[in-house]
Amino acid sequence: MTEHDRTFREGMRVRREVLSDEHVDRAEAKKSGFTADFQELITRYAWGTIWTRPGLDRTTRSAITLTAMIAGGYWEELEMHVRAALRNGMTAEEIREVFLQSAIYCSVPAANVAFGIGQRVLTEELGEGFADDLDAGPDPNLDEQPPSTTR
């Protein structure tokens, strides 16, 4: 087996773990002569080369990916990657924090769309009451706030 084949096979394994067998099977079923090279490219390079690198864990990679989807306005991809973030171990609270951070660095309107998509996906995946147990964050009425962690 060549290195090219190993990278593709490893990419397909990770792609299935992160996105789900069902998602990958749907993408593979839609593959045509026109899209086959693109499917191979994302499987080999995005999933087999980048997502398999040891420098970041999958939750960190998911946080970065969510931010990139918000910044680019890739809303269908954001929906898919919210589901993937859950599979990678991110909590609803962590996803909310990524969306809040994105409001500052991407734009408030983009984060607003992301929150709508996130609310829908998290409700589908976790159930109607998923947000009931989330911490509401610092109370703006308190004089004492947690210390800043600047470097």
mmCIF file of C-alpha atoms in Angstrom, residues 27-145:
data_model
loop_
_atom_site.group_PDB
_atom_site.id
_atom_site.type_symbol
_atom_site.label_atom_id
_atom_site.label_comp_id
_atom_site.label_asym_id
_atom_site.label_seq_id
_atom_site.Cartn_x
_atom_site.Cartn_y
_atom_site.Cartn_z
ATOM 1 C CA ALA A 27 -21.642 12.181 0.297
ATOM 2 C CA GLU A 28 -20.175 9.070 -1.303
ATOM 3 C CA ALA A 29 -23.540 8.123 -2.835
ATOM 4 C CA LYS A 30 -23.794 11.599 -4.420
ATOM 5 C CA LYS A 31 -20.269 11.389 -5.827
ATOM 6 C CA SER A 32 -20.084 11.677 -9.606
ATOM 7 C CA GLY A 33 -17.375 11.864 -12.201
ATOM 8 C CA PHE A 34 -17.495 15.628 -11.726
ATOM 9 C CA THR A 35 -17.136 15.581 -7.902
ATOM 10 C CA ALA A 36 -15.031 12.451 -7.313
ATOM 11 C CA ASP A 37 -11.692 14.272 -7.386
ATOM 12 C CA PHE A 38 -12.984 16.836 -4.883
ATOM 13 C CA GLN A 39 -14.213 14.109 -2.527
ATOM 14 C CA GLU A 40 -10.801 12.449 -2.732
ATOM 15 C CA LEU A 41 -9.073 15.785 -2.102
ATOM 16 C CA ILE A 42 -11.016 16.572 1.086
ATOM 17 C CA THR A 43 -10.733 13.018 2.365
ATOM 18 C CA ARG A 44 -6.989 12.835 1.776
ATOM 19 C CA TYR A 45 -5.909 16.354 2.751
ATOM 20 C CA ALA A 46 -8.505 17.764 5.145
ATOM 21 C CA TRP A 47 -9.183 14.512 6.975
ATOM 22 C CA GLY A 48 -6.095 12.390 6.271
ATOM 23 C CA THR A 49 -3.422 15.078 6.583
ATOM 24 C CA ILE A 50 -4.780 17.925 8.758
ATOM 25 C CA TRP A 51 -7.289 16.304 11.134
ATOM 26 C CA THR A 52 -4.823 13.475 11.889
ATOM 27 C CA ARG A 53 -1.960 15.748 12.967
ATOM 28 C CA PRO A 54 -0.940 15.359 16.616
ATOM 29 C CA GLY A 55 -0.653 19.081 17.502
ATOM 30 C CA LEU A 56 -4.335 19.740 18.352
ATOM 31 C CA ASP A 57 -7.046 17.588 19.855
ATOM 32 C CA ARG A 58 -10.337 17.177 18.038
ATOM 33 C CA THR A 59 -12.293 19.558 20.251
ATOM 34 C CA THR A 60 -9.791 22.325 19.493
ATOM 35 C CA ARG A 61 -9.953 21.514 15.788
ATOM 36 C CA SER A 62 -13.758 21.653 16.003
ATOM 37 C CA ALA A 63 -13.657 25.056 17.733
ATOM 38 C CA ILE A 64 -11.398 26.407 15.003
ATOM 39 C CA THR A 65 -13.586 24.903 12.284
ATOM 40 C CA LEU A 66 -16.781 26.362 13.778
ATOM 41 C CA THR A 67 -15.145 29.788 13.815
ATOM 42 C CA ALA A 68 -13.994 29.425 10.209
ATOM 43 C CA MET A 69 -17.492 28.405 9.097
ATOM 44 C CA ILE A 70 -18.974 31.460 10.854
ATOM 45 C CA ALA A 71 -16.326 33.803 9.435
ATOM 46 C CA GLY A 72 -16.942 32.548 5.917
ATOM 47 C CA GLY A 73 -20.724 32.357 6.202
ATOM 48 C CA TYR A 74 -20.701 28.652 5.329
ATOM 49 C CA TRP A 75 -24.000 27.896 7.049
ATOM 50 C CA GLU A 76 -24.643 24.358 5.750
ATOM 51 C CA GLU A 77 -21.102 23.419 6.743
ATOM 52 C CA LEU A 78 -21.625 25.062 10.157
ATOM 53 C CA GLU A 79 -24.649 22.842 10.769
ATOM 54 C CA MET A 80 -22.610 19.763 9.906
ATOM 55 C CA HIS A 81 -19.699 20.880 12.090
ATOM 56 C CA VAL A 82 -21.904 21.640 15.122
ATOM 57 C CA ARG A 83 -22.925 17.970 14.983
ATOM 58 C CA ALA A 84 -19.273 17.001 14.494
ATOM 59 C CA ALA A 85 -18.213 19.175 17.451
ATOM 60 C CA LEU A 86 -20.618 17.250 19.679
ATOM 61 C CA ARG A 87 -19.200 13.939 18.402
ATOM 62 C CA ASN A 88 -15.714 15.285 19.116
ATOM 63 C CA GLY A 89 -16.635 15.948 22.729
ATOM 64 C CA MET A 90 -17.494 19.655 22.735
ATOM 65 C CA THR A 91 -20.325 20.631 25.051
ATOM 66 C CA ALA A 92 -23.203 22.938 24.196
ATOM 67 C CA GLU A 93 -21.626 25.473 26.556
ATOM 68 C CA GLU A 94 -18.299 25.311 24.698
ATOM 69 C CA ILE A 95 -20.047 25.705 21.344
ATOM 70 C CA ARG A 96 -21.897 28.732 22.743
ATOM 71 C CA GLU A 97 -18.570 30.237 23.845
ATOM 72 C CA VAL A 98 -17.117 29.772 20.356
ATOM 73 C CA PHE A 99 -20.159 31.543 18.902
ATOM 74 C CA LEU A 100 -19.816 34.416 21.407
ATOM 75 C CA GLN A 101 -16.112 34.783 20.584
ATOM 76 C CA SER A 102 -17.026 34.783 16.900
ATOM 77 C CA ALA A 103 -19.440 37.666 17.452
ATOM 78 C CA ILE A 104 -16.461 39.838 18.336
ATOM 79 C CA TYR A 105 -13.960 38.603 15.743
ATOM 80 C CA CYS A 106 -16.236 37.636 12.822
ATOM 81 C CA SER A 107 -19.322 39.847 13.240
ATOM 82 C CA VAL A 108 -22.428 40.083 15.367
ATOM 83 C CA PRO A 109 -24.725 39.344 12.380
ATOM 84 C CA ALA A 110 -22.722 36.200 11.539
ATOM 85 C CA ALA A 111 -22.841 35.034 15.154
ATOM 86 C CA ASN A 112 -26.587 35.709 15.197
ATOM 87 C CA VAL A 113 -27.058 33.307 12.276
ATOM 88 C CA ALA A 114 -24.720 30.807 13.964
ATOM 89 C CA PHE A 115 -26.736 30.923 17.190
ATOM 90 C CA GLY A 116 -29.917 30.193 15.242
ATOM 91 C CA ILE A 117 -28.318 27.216 13.512
ATOM 92 C CA GLY A 118 -26.676 26.049 16.736
ATOM 93 C CA GLN A 119 -29.931 26.254 18.701
ATOM 94 C CA ARG A 120 -31.712 24.132 16.091
ATOM 95 C CA VAL A 121 -28.953 21.525 15.785
ATOM 96 C CA LEU A 122 -28.353 21.248 19.533
ATOM 97 C CA THR A 123 -32.087 20.848 20.128
ATOM 98 C CA GLU A 124 -32.203 18.093 17.487
ATOM 99 C CA GLU A 125 -29.164 16.338 18.946
ATOM 100 C CA LEU A 126 -29.588 16.947 22.698
ATOM 101 C CA GLY A 127 -33.319 17.539 23.111
ATOM 102 C CA GLU A 128 -35.551 20.502 23.873
ATOM 103 C CA GLY A 129 -34.218 21.200 27.361
ATOM 104 C CA PHE A 130 -30.509 21.142 26.490
ATOM 105 C CA ALA A 131 -30.032 24.812 27.389
ATOM 106 C CA ASP A 132 -31.713 24.566 30.792
ATOM 107 C CA ASP A 133 -28.504 23.431 32.474
ATOM 108 C CA LEU A 134 -26.134 25.883 30.779
ATOM 109 C CA ASP A 135 -24.402 28.437 32.935
ATOM 110 C CA ALA A 136 -25.560 31.909 31.932
ATOM 111 C CA GLY A 137 -22.047 33.307 32.357
ATOM 112 C CA PRO A 138 -20.959 36.182 34.584
ATOM 113 C CA ASP A 139 -23.752 38.248 36.119
ATOM 114 C CA PRO A 140 -23.406 41.787 34.738
ATOM 115 C CA ASN A 141 -25.010 43.103 37.954
ATOM 116 C CA LEU A 142 -22.169 41.824 40.136
ATOM 117 C CA ASP A 143 -19.331 44.186 40.927
ATOM 118 C CA GLU A 144 -16.829 41.369 41.122
ATOM 119 C CA GLN A 145 -16.060 39.529 37.879
#
